Coordinates of C-alpha atoms in Angstrom, one line a residue:
Chain V
M1 CA -23.4 -17.0 -2.9
T2 CA -23.7 -13.6 -1.8
E3 CA -21.7 -13.6 1.6
Q4 CA -20.3 -10.1 2.6
I5 CA -18.1 -9.8 5.5
L6 CA -15.9 -6.8 5.3
T7 CA -18.1 -4.3 3.3
T8 CA -21.6 -4.8 4.8
R9 CA -21.4 -1.7 7.1
M10 CA -19.7 0.7 4.7
E11 CA -22.3 -0.1 2.0
A12 CA -25.4 0.2 4.2
H13 CA -24.2 3.5 5.9
P14 CA -22.0 5.4 3.8
A15 CA -22.2 8.6 5.5
D16 CA -20.7 7.6 8.8
S17 CA -19.5 3.9 8.7
N18 CA -15.8 5.1 9.9
T19 CA -17.4 6.3 13.3
L20 CA -17.6 4.7 16.7
R21 CA -21.2 5.5 17.0
R22 CA -22.2 3.5 13.8
Y23 CA -19.8 0.9 14.4
E24 CA -21.5 0.2 18.0
A25 CA -24.8 0.8 16.4
T26 CA -24.3 -2.1 13.8
G27 CA -23.2 -4.5 16.7
G28 CA -19.6 -3.7 16.7
Y29 CA -17.4 -4.5 19.8
N30 CA -20.1 -6.9 21.0
T31 CA -17.9 -9.7 19.9
L32 CA -15.0 -8.1 21.8
R33 CA -17.2 -7.6 24.8
K34 CA -18.4 -11.3 25.0
A35 CA -14.9 -12.9 23.9
L36 CA -13.0 -11.1 26.8
V37 CA -15.6 -12.8 29.2
E38 CA -16.3 -16.1 27.7
M39 CA -13.1 -17.1 25.4
S40 CA -9.7 -17.8 26.3
P41 CA -6.9 -16.5 24.1
E42 CA -6.4 -20.3 23.0
Q43 CA -10.1 -20.3 21.9
I44 CA -9.8 -17.3 19.6
T45 CA -6.6 -18.6 18.1
A46 CA -8.3 -22.0 17.6
E47 CA -11.2 -20.4 15.6
V48 CA -8.7 -18.5 13.3
K49 CA -7.0 -21.7 12.6
A50 CA -10.2 -23.4 12.1
A51 CA -11.2 -20.5 9.7
N52 CA -8.3 -21.4 7.3
L53 CA -8.2 -17.7 6.7
R54 CA -5.2 -17.1 4.5
G55 CA -3.1 -13.9 4.6
R56 CA -4.5 -11.2 2.5
G57 CA -1.1 -9.3 2.0
G58 CA 0.1 -11.1 -1.0
A59 CA 1.9 -14.3 0.1
G60 CA -1.4 -16.0 1.2
F61 CA 0.1 -17.9 4.4
P62 CA -2.4 -19.3 6.6
A63 CA -2.9 -16.6 9.3
G64 CA -3.7 -19.3 12.3
V65 CA -0.7 -21.2 11.4
K66 CA 1.5 -18.0 11.4
W67 CA 0.1 -17.1 15.0
G68 CA 0.9 -20.7 16.1
F69 CA 4.7 -20.0 15.3
L70 CA 4.9 -17.0 17.9
A71 CA 7.4 -17.6 20.4
P72 CA 6.6 -17.6 23.9
A73 CA 9.2 -14.8 25.0
E74 CA 7.7 -11.6 26.4
P75 CA 6.8 -9.0 25.3
H76 CA 5.5 -9.7 22.1
Y77 CA 4.0 -7.5 19.4
L78 CA 1.4 -7.5 16.6
V79 CA 1.9 -5.1 13.7
I80 CA -0.7 -4.5 11.1
N81 CA 0.7 -3.9 7.6
G82 CA -1.2 -1.1 6.1
D83 CA 1.8 -0.3 3.8
E84 CA -0.2 -1.2 0.7
S85 CA 1.8 -0.2 -2.3
E86 CA 1.6 -3.3 -4.7
P87 CA 0.7 -1.4 -8.0
G88 CA -3.1 -2.1 -8.8
T89 CA -3.9 -2.5 -5.1
F90 CA -6.3 -0.2 -3.2
K91 CA -8.5 -2.2 -1.2
D92 CA -6.9 -1.8 2.2
R93 CA -7.2 2.0 1.6
Q94 CA -10.9 1.4 1.6
L95 CA -10.9 -0.7 4.8
L96 CA -8.9 1.6 6.6
E97 CA -10.9 4.7 5.6
R98 CA -14.3 3.4 5.4
D99 CA -14.2 0.9 8.4
P100 CA -11.3 1.4 10.9
H101 CA -13.3 0.2 14.0
Q102 CA -13.7 -3.2 12.3
L103 CA -9.9 -3.3 11.7
I104 CA -9.3 -2.1 15.5
E105 CA -11.7 -4.5 17.1
G106 CA -9.7 -7.2 15.1
I107 CA -6.3 -6.0 16.2
I108 CA -7.9 -6.0 19.9
L109 CA -9.1 -9.7 19.6
S110 CA -6.0 -10.9 18.0
S111 CA -3.9 -9.1 20.5
Y112 CA -5.8 -10.8 23.3
A113 CA -5.3 -14.3 21.6
L114 CA -1.8 -13.6 21.1
G115 CA -1.1 -11.8 24.5
V116 CA 0.2 -8.8 23.0
N117 CA -0.2 -5.4 25.0
H118 CA 1.2 -3.2 22.0
S119 CA 0.2 -3.1 18.7
F120 CA 1.3 -0.9 15.8
I121 CA -0.7 0.1 12.3
Y122 CA 2.0 0.6 9.8
I123 CA 0.3 2.9 7.1
R124 CA 2.0 4.2 4.0
G125 CA 3.0 7.7 4.1
E126 CA 0.9 8.5 0.8
Y127 CA -2.3 7.7 2.8
P128 CA -2.7 10.6 5.1
R129 CA -6.5 10.2 4.8
P130 CA -6.8 6.7 5.8
A131 CA -4.3 7.4 8.7
R132 CA -6.3 10.3 10.0
R133 CA -9.4 8.2 10.3
V134 CA -7.6 5.1 11.9
Q135 CA -6.1 7.6 14.3
R136 CA -9.5 9.4 15.1
A137 CA -11.0 5.7 15.6
V138 CA -8.0 5.0 17.8
E139 CA -8.8 7.9 19.9
E140 CA -12.5 6.9 20.0
A141 CA -11.4 3.4 21.0
Y142 CA -9.5 4.7 23.8
A143 CA -12.2 7.2 25.2
A144 CA -14.8 4.2 25.1
G145 CA -12.5 1.8 27.0
Y146 CA -11.6 -0.7 24.2
L147 CA -8.1 0.2 24.3
G148 CA -5.8 1.2 27.0
D149 CA -5.3 -0.1 30.5
D150 CA -7.7 -3.0 31.5
V151 CA -9.9 -3.0 28.6
L152 CA -13.6 -3.1 29.5
G153 CA -12.6 -4.4 33.0
S154 CA -11.1 -7.4 31.8
G155 CA -7.8 -7.1 33.1
F156 CA -6.1 -7.2 29.6
S157 CA -4.3 -4.0 28.4
L158 CA -3.5 -2.7 24.9
D159 CA -2.0 0.1 23.4
V160 CA -2.2 0.9 19.6
T161 CA 0.4 3.4 17.8
V162 CA -0.4 4.4 14.4
H163 CA 3.0 4.8 12.3
L164 CA 3.3 6.6 9.3
G165 CA 5.6 5.3 6.4
A166 CA 7.3 7.7 4.2
G167 CA 7.4 6.5 0.5
A168 CA 9.1 3.1 0.3
Y169 CA 7.1 0.1 -1.3
I170 CA 9.5 -2.3 0.1
C171 CA 8.3 -1.7 3.6
G172 CA 5.3 -3.7 2.6
E173 CA 7.6 -6.9 3.1
E174 CA 7.5 -7.6 6.7
T175 CA 10.9 -7.6 7.6
A176 CA 11.5 -4.3 6.0
L177 CA 8.3 -2.9 7.6
L178 CA 9.8 -4.1 11.2
N179 CA 13.1 -2.3 10.4
S180 CA 11.3 0.7 9.2
L181 CA 9.0 0.7 12.4
E182 CA 12.5 0.6 14.5
G183 CA 13.5 3.7 12.8
R184 CA 16.0 2.0 10.2
R185 CA 16.3 2.1 6.5
G186 CA 13.3 -0.2 5.1
E187 CA 15.7 -3.1 4.1
P188 CA 14.4 -6.7 4.3
R189 CA 16.2 -8.9 6.8
L190 CA 17.3 -12.6 6.1
K191 CA 15.0 -15.1 7.1
P192 CA 15.3 -17.1 9.5
P193 CA 14.8 -16.0 12.0
F194 CA 11.4 -15.3 11.2
P195 CA 9.4 -12.2 12.8
A196 CA 7.3 -14.7 15.1
V197 CA 10.6 -15.7 16.7
E198 CA 12.7 -12.4 16.3
G199 CA 10.7 -9.5 15.0
L200 CA 10.4 -6.0 16.3
Y201 CA 13.1 -5.0 18.4
A202 CA 14.1 -8.7 18.1
R203 CA 11.1 -9.9 20.0
P204 CA 8.3 -12.4 18.9
T205 CA 6.1 -10.4 16.3
I206 CA 3.3 -11.1 14.3
V207 CA 3.0 -9.2 11.2
N208 CA -0.6 -9.3 9.5
N209 CA -2.4 -7.3 6.4
V210 CA -5.0 -5.0 7.1
E211 CA -7.7 -6.9 5.4
T212 CA -6.6 -10.4 7.2
I213 CA -7.1 -8.7 10.5
S214 CA -10.3 -7.0 9.4
N215 CA -12.0 -10.4 9.0
I216 CA -10.9 -11.6 12.7
P217 CA -14.1 -9.8 14.5
W218 CA -16.4 -11.7 12.1
I219 CA -14.6 -15.1 12.6
V220 CA -14.7 -14.8 16.5
A221 CA -18.4 -14.0 16.3
N222 CA -19.6 -16.5 13.9
G223 CA -16.8 -19.3 14.5
G224 CA -14.2 -20.6 12.4
A225 CA -16.2 -23.4 10.8
A226 CA -18.5 -20.9 9.5
Y227 CA -15.9 -18.9 7.8
D228 CA -14.4 -22.3 6.6
A229 CA -17.6 -23.1 4.8
I230 CA -17.6 -20.0 2.4
G231 CA -15.7 -20.5 -0.7
P232 CA -13.7 -23.4 -2.3
E233 CA -11.2 -25.2 -0.2
G234 CA -7.9 -23.4 -0.1
S235 CA -9.5 -19.8 -0.5
R236 CA -12.0 -19.6 2.4
G237 CA -13.8 -16.6 2.8
T238 CA -14.6 -13.5 1.0
R239 CA -11.7 -11.6 -0.5
M240 CA -11.3 -7.8 -1.7
F241 CA -10.4 -7.5 -5.3
S242 CA -9.1 -4.5 -6.8
L243 CA -10.1 -4.1 -10.2
S244 CA -8.5 -1.4 -12.3
G245 CA -6.6 -0.6 -15.8
H246 CA -9.0 -0.8 -19.1
V247 CA -12.1 -2.6 -17.2
A248 CA -15.4 -0.8 -17.6
R249 CA -16.1 -0.6 -13.9
P250 CA -13.1 -0.2 -11.8
G251 CA -13.2 -0.5 -8.0
N252 CA -13.0 -2.9 -4.9
Y253 CA -15.3 -5.9 -4.8
E254 CA -15.8 -8.3 -1.9
I255 CA -16.3 -11.5 -3.7
V256 CA -16.6 -15.2 -2.6
M257 CA -13.4 -16.9 -4.3
G258 CA -14.1 -19.8 -6.9
M259 CA -16.0 -17.7 -9.6
S260 CA -14.1 -17.7 -13.1
W261 CA -12.0 -15.1 -14.4
R262 CA -14.6 -14.3 -17.0
D263 CA -17.2 -13.6 -14.6
L264 CA -14.9 -11.5 -12.5
I265 CA -14.0 -9.2 -15.1
Y266 CA -17.2 -9.4 -17.3
E267 CA -19.9 -9.6 -14.7
V268 CA -18.3 -8.0 -11.8
G269 CA -16.4 -5.4 -13.6
G270 CA -18.4 -5.0 -16.5
G271 CA -16.2 -6.2 -18.9
V272 CA -13.5 -4.2 -21.0
R273 CA -13.9 -0.4 -21.7
D274 CA -15.4 0.7 -24.8
G275 CA -16.3 -3.1 -25.8
N276 CA -12.9 -3.5 -26.7
A277 CA -11.1 -7.0 -26.8
L278 CA -9.4 -8.3 -23.5
K279 CA -5.6 -8.7 -24.3
C280 CA -4.4 -9.8 -20.9
W281 CA -4.7 -9.1 -17.2
I282 CA -2.3 -9.3 -14.5
P283 CA -4.2 -11.4 -11.9
G284 CA -2.6 -10.3 -8.6
G285 CA -0.5 -7.2 -8.4
A286 CA 2.5 -6.1 -10.5
S287 CA 4.7 -8.9 -9.1
A288 CA 2.4 -11.7 -10.7
P289 CA 2.7 -12.8 -14.1
W290 CA 0.0 -12.2 -16.6
F291 CA -2.9 -14.0 -17.7
T292 CA -4.5 -14.2 -21.4
P293 CA -8.0 -14.9 -22.4
A294 CA -7.1 -18.6 -22.7
V295 CA -7.6 -19.3 -19.1
L296 CA -10.6 -17.1 -18.6
D297 CA -12.8 -19.8 -17.7
E298 CA -10.4 -20.9 -14.9
P299 CA -11.5 -20.4 -11.3
V300 CA -10.4 -17.4 -9.1
T301 CA -8.4 -19.2 -6.4
L302 CA -5.2 -19.0 -4.7
D303 CA -4.1 -22.4 -5.8
D304 CA -5.7 -22.5 -9.1
T305 CA -3.9 -19.2 -9.8
G306 CA -0.6 -20.8 -8.6
R307 CA -1.1 -23.8 -10.7
L308 CA -1.2 -21.8 -13.8
G309 CA 2.0 -20.2 -13.2
S310 CA 1.0 -17.0 -11.5
M311 CA -0.6 -15.5 -8.0
L312 CA -3.8 -13.9 -6.4
G313 CA -0.9 -11.9 -4.6
S314 CA -2.6 -8.7 -3.3
G315 CA -5.9 -9.1 -4.9
A316 CA -5.1 -6.7 -7.8
V317 CA -6.6 -7.6 -11.0
V318 CA -5.0 -5.1 -13.6
V319 CA -7.1 -5.3 -17.0
M320 CA -5.3 -4.6 -20.4
D321 CA -7.4 -4.2 -23.6
E322 CA -6.3 -4.7 -27.3
T323 CA -4.9 -0.9 -27.5
T324 CA -2.0 -1.9 -24.9
N325 CA 1.4 -1.7 -25.8
V326 CA 2.7 -4.3 -23.9
V327 CA 6.3 -3.5 -24.1
A328 CA 5.3 0.2 -22.5
A329 CA 3.2 -1.8 -19.8
A330 CA 5.9 -4.0 -19.1
L331 CA 8.3 -0.9 -18.6
S332 CA 5.9 0.7 -16.3
I333 CA 6.2 -2.2 -13.8
V334 CA 9.9 -2.7 -14.1
K335 CA 10.4 1.2 -13.7
F336 CA 8.5 0.6 -10.5
F337 CA 10.7 -2.2 -9.3
S338 CA 13.8 -0.5 -10.2
H339 CA 12.9 2.7 -8.2
E340 CA 11.7 0.5 -5.3
S341 CA 14.7 -1.8 -5.1
C342 CA 16.4 -1.0 -1.7
G343 CA 19.8 -1.9 -3.1
Q344 CA 21.0 -4.4 -0.7
C345 CA 21.2 -7.3 -3.4
T346 CA 23.0 -6.9 -6.5
P347 CA 20.9 -9.3 -8.6
C348 CA 17.8 -6.8 -7.8
R349 CA 19.9 -3.6 -7.8
E350 CA 21.7 -4.0 -11.0
G351 CA 19.1 -6.3 -12.7
T352 CA 16.0 -4.0 -12.1
T353 CA 18.3 -0.9 -13.6
W354 CA 19.3 -2.7 -16.5
L355 CA 15.9 -4.1 -17.6
Q356 CA 14.6 -0.8 -17.4
R357 CA 17.3 0.4 -19.7
I358 CA 17.1 -2.2 -22.2
L359 CA 13.0 -1.9 -22.3
E360 CA 13.4 1.8 -22.6
R361 CA 15.7 1.6 -25.7
I362 CA 13.3 -0.8 -27.6
L363 CA 10.5 1.7 -26.8
A364 CA 12.9 4.7 -28.0
G365 CA 13.4 2.6 -31.6
H366 CA 17.0 1.6 -30.6
G367 CA 16.1 -2.1 -29.8
R368 CA 18.7 -4.7 -31.0
E369 CA 17.8 -8.2 -32.0
A370 CA 19.9 -9.6 -29.2
D371 CA 17.8 -7.6 -26.5
I372 CA 15.2 -10.3 -26.2
G373 CA 17.9 -12.8 -25.0
L374 CA 19.4 -10.1 -23.0
L375 CA 16.5 -9.4 -21.1
L376 CA 15.6 -13.1 -20.3
D377 CA 19.5 -13.4 -19.4
V378 CA 19.4 -10.7 -16.8
C379 CA 16.0 -12.2 -15.6
D380 CA 17.7 -15.6 -15.2
N381 CA 20.4 -14.0 -13.1
I382 CA 17.8 -12.7 -10.7
S383 CA 15.7 -15.6 -10.6
P384 CA 17.5 -18.9 -12.0
G385 CA 15.2 -20.9 -14.4
L386 CA 12.5 -18.4 -14.5
R387 CA 10.2 -20.9 -13.1
W388 CA 7.1 -20.5 -11.0
P389 CA 7.0 -20.0 -7.9
P390 CA 10.4 -18.0 -8.9
A391 CA 13.9 -19.2 -7.4
Q392 CA 15.5 -16.4 -5.6
T393 CA 19.1 -15.1 -5.4
T394 CA 17.9 -12.0 -3.2
I395 CA 16.9 -11.5 0.1
C396 CA 13.4 -10.7 -0.4
P397 CA 10.8 -11.7 -3.3
L398 CA 11.3 -7.9 -4.9
G399 CA 14.2 -9.2 -7.1
P400 CA 11.7 -12.1 -8.7
S401 CA 9.1 -9.8 -9.1
V402 CA 10.5 -7.7 -11.8
V403 CA 10.8 -11.0 -13.9
S404 CA 7.3 -11.4 -14.1
P405 CA 6.3 -8.7 -16.6
I406 CA 9.4 -9.8 -18.9
T407 CA 8.7 -13.5 -19.0
S408 CA 4.9 -12.5 -19.3
I409 CA 5.5 -10.5 -22.6
M410 CA 8.1 -13.0 -23.9
K411 CA 5.8 -15.9 -23.3
H412 CA 2.4 -14.3 -24.8
F413 CA 3.5 -11.3 -27.1
R414 CA 7.0 -12.3 -28.0
P415 CA 6.2 -11.5 -31.9
E416 CA 5.2 -7.9 -30.9
V417 CA 8.2 -7.4 -29.1
E418 CA 10.2 -8.8 -32.1
A419 CA 8.3 -6.8 -34.5
M420 CA 9.1 -3.4 -32.4
I421 CA 12.8 -4.3 -32.4
R422 CA 12.7 -5.1 -36.1
Q423 CA 10.6 -2.0 -37.1
A424 CA 12.7 0.3 -35.5
A425 CA 16.2 -1.0 -36.1
P426 CA 17.1 -1.1 -39.7
A427 CA 19.9 -3.4 -40.7
G428 CA 23.3 -2.2 -40.0
V429 CA 22.3 0.8 -37.5
Chain G
M1 CA 18.9 26.2 16.6
T2 CA 16.6 24.5 18.8
W3 CA 13.0 23.9 18.4
P4 CA 10.3 26.0 19.8
A5 CA 9.0 24.7 23.3
E6 CA 5.5 23.8 21.8
I7 CA 7.6 21.6 19.2
Q8 CA 9.7 20.3 21.6
A9 CA 6.8 19.1 23.6
R10 CA 5.4 17.4 20.5
A11 CA 8.7 15.5 19.8
E12 CA 8.7 14.2 23.4
A13 CA 5.1 12.9 23.0
I14 CA 6.0 11.2 19.8
V15 CA 9.0 9.6 21.6
A16 CA 6.9 8.4 24.4
R17 CA 4.5 6.3 22.1
Y18 CA 7.1 3.8 21.2
P19 CA 8.8 1.3 23.4
E20 CA 12.2 2.5 22.0
P21 CA 12.9 6.1 21.1
R22 CA 14.8 4.9 17.8
S23 CA 11.2 4.1 16.4
A24 CA 10.4 7.8 16.6
V25 CA 12.8 8.8 14.0
M26 CA 10.3 8.7 11.0
P27 CA 7.6 10.9 12.4
L28 CA 10.4 13.1 14.0
L29 CA 11.7 13.4 10.4
Y30 CA 8.3 14.7 9.3
L31 CA 8.1 17.2 12.1
A32 CA 11.5 18.5 11.3
M33 CA 10.6 18.9 7.7
R34 CA 7.5 21.0 8.7
Q35 CA 9.6 23.4 10.7
E36 CA 11.8 24.6 7.8
G37 CA 10.1 23.2 4.8
S38 CA 12.6 20.6 4.2
L39 CA 15.0 18.4 5.8
T40 CA 18.1 20.2 7.0
L41 CA 21.2 19.1 8.6
D42 CA 20.1 20.9 11.7
G43 CA 16.8 19.3 11.6
M44 CA 18.4 15.8 11.3
R45 CA 20.4 17.0 14.3
Q46 CA 17.4 17.6 16.5
V47 CA 15.9 14.2 15.5
A48 CA 19.1 12.6 16.5
G49 CA 18.9 14.3 19.8
Y50 CA 15.6 12.8 20.7
T51 CA 16.2 9.4 19.5
G52 CA 19.8 8.7 20.8
L53 CA 21.3 8.2 17.3
T54 CA 24.1 10.3 15.5
S55 CA 23.1 12.7 12.8
V56 CA 24.6 10.6 10.3
Q57 CA 22.6 7.7 11.2
V58 CA 19.5 9.7 10.8
E59 CA 20.5 11.1 7.6
S60 CA 21.0 7.3 6.3
V61 CA 17.4 6.7 7.3
A62 CA 16.1 10.1 5.7
S63 CA 17.9 9.1 2.6
F64 CA 16.1 5.8 2.0
Y65 CA 12.7 7.4 1.9
S66 CA 11.2 9.3 -1.0
M67 CA 8.9 11.4 1.0
Y68 CA 11.7 13.0 3.3
K69 CA 13.0 16.0 0.9
R70 CA 16.6 16.9 1.7
E71 CA 16.3 19.6 -0.9
S72 CA 13.8 22.8 -0.5
V73 CA 10.6 21.8 -2.1
G74 CA 7.8 24.1 -3.4
D75 CA 4.7 25.1 -1.5
Y76 CA 3.0 22.4 -3.2
I77 CA 4.3 19.2 -4.3
V78 CA 2.2 18.0 -7.2
S79 CA 2.6 14.1 -7.4
V80 CA 1.4 12.4 -10.7
C81 CA 1.0 8.6 -10.3
T82 CA 2.6 6.7 -13.6
S83 CA 2.3 3.1 -12.2
I84 CA 0.9 0.5 -14.2
S85 CA -3.1 1.2 -13.8
C86 CA -2.1 5.2 -14.2
H87 CA 0.2 4.4 -17.2
L88 CA -2.8 2.5 -18.9
L89 CA -5.1 5.5 -18.6
G90 CA -2.9 8.2 -19.4
G91 CA -0.9 9.0 -16.4
E92 CA 2.1 10.3 -18.4
E93 CA -0.1 12.6 -20.4
V94 CA -1.3 14.1 -17.1
L95 CA 2.3 14.4 -15.8
G96 CA 3.1 16.2 -18.9
A97 CA 0.4 18.8 -18.8
V98 CA 0.8 19.4 -15.0
A99 CA 4.6 19.9 -15.6
D100 CA 3.8 22.4 -18.4
E101 CA 1.2 24.2 -16.6
A102 CA 3.2 24.4 -13.4
G103 CA 6.3 25.4 -15.6
V104 CA 8.4 22.9 -13.6
P105 CA 9.8 19.8 -15.1
S106 CA 8.9 16.3 -13.5
G107 CA 11.5 15.7 -10.5
K108 CA 12.2 19.6 -10.1
T109 CA 11.2 22.4 -7.9
G110 CA 10.3 25.8 -9.7
A111 CA 12.7 28.9 -9.0
D112 CA 9.7 30.8 -7.2
G113 CA 9.4 28.1 -4.7
L114 CA 5.7 27.6 -5.6
F115 CA 5.6 24.0 -7.2
S116 CA 7.5 20.6 -7.2
V117 CA 6.3 18.3 -9.6
E118 CA 7.2 14.8 -9.5
S119 CA 6.2 11.5 -10.9
V120 CA 5.5 8.9 -8.3
E121 CA 4.9 5.1 -8.2
C122 CA 1.3 3.7 -7.0
I123 CA -0.4 5.6 -4.8
G124 CA -3.3 3.3 -4.3
A125 CA -5.8 5.1 -6.2
C126 CA -5.9 2.7 -9.2
G127 CA -9.6 2.4 -9.6
G128 CA -9.8 6.2 -10.1
A129 CA -6.8 6.3 -12.5
P130 CA -4.9 8.7 -13.3
A131 CA -4.5 9.8 -9.9
V132 CA -2.5 13.0 -8.6
Q133 CA -1.8 14.1 -4.9
V134 CA -1.0 17.9 -3.9
N135 CA 0.7 17.5 -0.7
Y136 CA -0.1 14.1 -0.6
E137 CA -3.8 14.9 -0.8
L138 CA -5.6 12.6 -3.4
V139 CA -7.3 13.7 -6.1
E140 CA -8.6 10.7 -8.4
G141 CA -9.8 10.6 -12.1
V142 CA -7.5 13.5 -13.4
T143 CA -7.2 14.5 -17.0
S144 CA -4.7 16.7 -18.8
E145 CA -7.2 19.5 -18.9
S146 CA -8.3 19.1 -15.3
G147 CA -4.6 18.7 -14.0
R148 CA -3.9 22.0 -15.8
R149 CA -6.9 23.7 -14.1
L150 CA -5.7 22.3 -10.7
C151 CA -2.2 23.9 -11.1
R152 CA -3.7 27.0 -12.2
W153 CA -6.1 27.1 -9.1
L154 CA -3.1 26.5 -7.1
A155 CA -1.1 29.3 -8.6
D156 CA -4.1 31.8 -8.3
D157 CA -5.5 31.1 -4.9
R158 CA -2.5 29.8 -3.1
P159 CA -4.8 27.8 -0.6
Q160 CA -3.4 27.7 2.8
V161 CA -4.9 24.5 3.3
V162 CA -5.5 21.6 0.4
T163 CA -8.2 18.8 0.9
S164 CA -8.9 15.9 -0.9
D165 CA -12.7 16.4 -1.0
H166 CA -12.5 20.0 -2.5
M167 CA -10.1 18.9 -5.1
Q168 CA -12.0 16.0 -5.9
A169 CA -15.1 18.0 -6.4
E170 CA -13.4 20.7 -8.7
F171 CA -10.8 18.6 -10.6
G172 CA -11.4 14.8 -9.9
G173 CA -13.3 12.4 -12.1
M174 CA -13.9 8.5 -11.4
R175 CA -12.8 7.1 -7.8
S176 CA -11.7 4.1 -6.6
F177 CA -14.4 3.9 -4.2
E178 CA -17.0 5.8 -2.4
W179 CA -15.1 8.0 0.1
G180 CA -17.6 8.4 2.9
P181 CA -18.0 11.5 4.9
D182 CA -16.3 14.8 3.8
E183 CA -13.4 15.7 5.6
S184 CA -12.2 19.4 6.2
E185 CA -8.8 18.4 7.4
G186 CA -6.0 18.8 4.6
A187 CA -2.5 19.5 4.3
T188 CA -0.8 23.0 5.2
G189 CA 2.6 22.3 3.6
P190 CA 4.4 19.4 1.7
V191 CA 4.2 16.9 4.4
P192 CA 1.5 14.4 5.0
A193 CA -1.4 15.9 7.1
F194 CA -1.6 13.4 9.9
G195 CA -3.0 14.7 13.1
P196 CA -0.2 13.8 15.7
L197 CA 2.4 15.3 13.5
G198 CA 0.6 18.5 13.6
T199 CA 0.5 19.1 10.1
S200 CA -3.4 19.2 9.4
G201 CA -5.6 22.2 9.2
Q202 CA -9.0 23.4 8.6
P203 CA -9.5 25.1 5.0
S204 CA -10.0 29.0 5.3

């Protein structure tokens, strides 16, 4: 199957796929014109539910179900999560830069469905170029009457505000994002209450990822059933995968889920660089436990990846070849979480710091025999039982995420870690 | 000290974009940084005035986010990514080369105020690793050699505006994806160049 939903326009019209002129010339905003006249908000929501579209931000929660939780109290808000920061992930950046009107039409349709009159696009601070493109597109949409008061004469009004973050990964977590958008420290909130009940300014709020909402114009145009017919059950539709690391052809690829990992890495990604052997890969961003070639022939779906003890997460596939020092790779990820921990919860704040220090000393040649047990013990304090899906002693999933690289190297490469410790630490030193 | 009338008008326009003034804290912090090159107590006091917060509350927000610099930074912040994909492809080597060429260790600002060099976490350019940003404008596919040339160009030419397209053409390599049309907008200082903040400019 070669279905393509999100990247058609940017591939056909690389020179100007971000402009209103091109978007309209390729049928853009026709769905909105039609829907505002012919469809009720409930009908749009029904199509999104029927599509079985699962969120593309990381958790994979069904978007239509999430919408169904929105409490009736007015006003309510739609917030687009463009704080893409999971290491290995760069697909929303492409959607923001190359087809911002697709996202904006999705926002307008979704806001109409949800009864929202003010929507926010939260874009990470390190993405000024995507933010500029989106801001320009928003201004074009206002000028053309797609945004503002009385959209296309329908009586429906919508404002969109583009908000820039300032360098905190944790703001990708939806409640931290809402705090940040309220002008607070980006610290996650306890759930419940969920944002759909008490979100932005304690009002009912839906938070959806950029890619999720970019699918909405196609779903409304073609019907939820058509979307639900693409890909295997539980992993409907196409999905943007970000391939990086030691892969021959890194990049974003929009694919229908269900192909094997072998096909994704070797056919789509062109295999491992320099013809090297594949050592392992991360199937869904830095938070995900790693896979080894033993599962190369398993299908790339949300549920199969979960069954095998990991997750598709944000769609970031990081390939590591035979030359990789897995302890150094794990340290890179642990260092990330240590830096990005918001500091609210002790297991995460202290645990990430200690895991980093222990890995650093192993790499520096000062590892101790007891370090393996110590690493796992610290992990167990953050996520008791070290199981999957992970148990959580913290407000948000950042804590358990730091456990993934440690348990991965212990499960798959423990002799390598032990050898590194032994080699570096002569007896008695 | 109060801001010039033009900046005050911009601050008021930013506050008006949100249902509650407090939400304007983040864009106003960028605006404040832009005025003085870094975030000063006075700047935070101004932000407090627009948002109905105390300056301590504003500082508490500012201290949470790594892009709000409360110590003075260089004309050019060179940020080198060392997260996993960049790590696998030599990000640390690029960081070392950039720090050496700029004469500033990672995490520091040079005495002459030209460069700040920092190691940053994932900047969403993993398909074009290793990646670097100058004042948050991106260059992908940077090597130790091209990273050094990038620093020399900044030191020699002192560009008023840095743009991704120019840097990518001169110092970049593989990109995460095709970028689409060229852009002439870029950063005029160590604050992200995003139109409504009034920080972008045309290259001279």
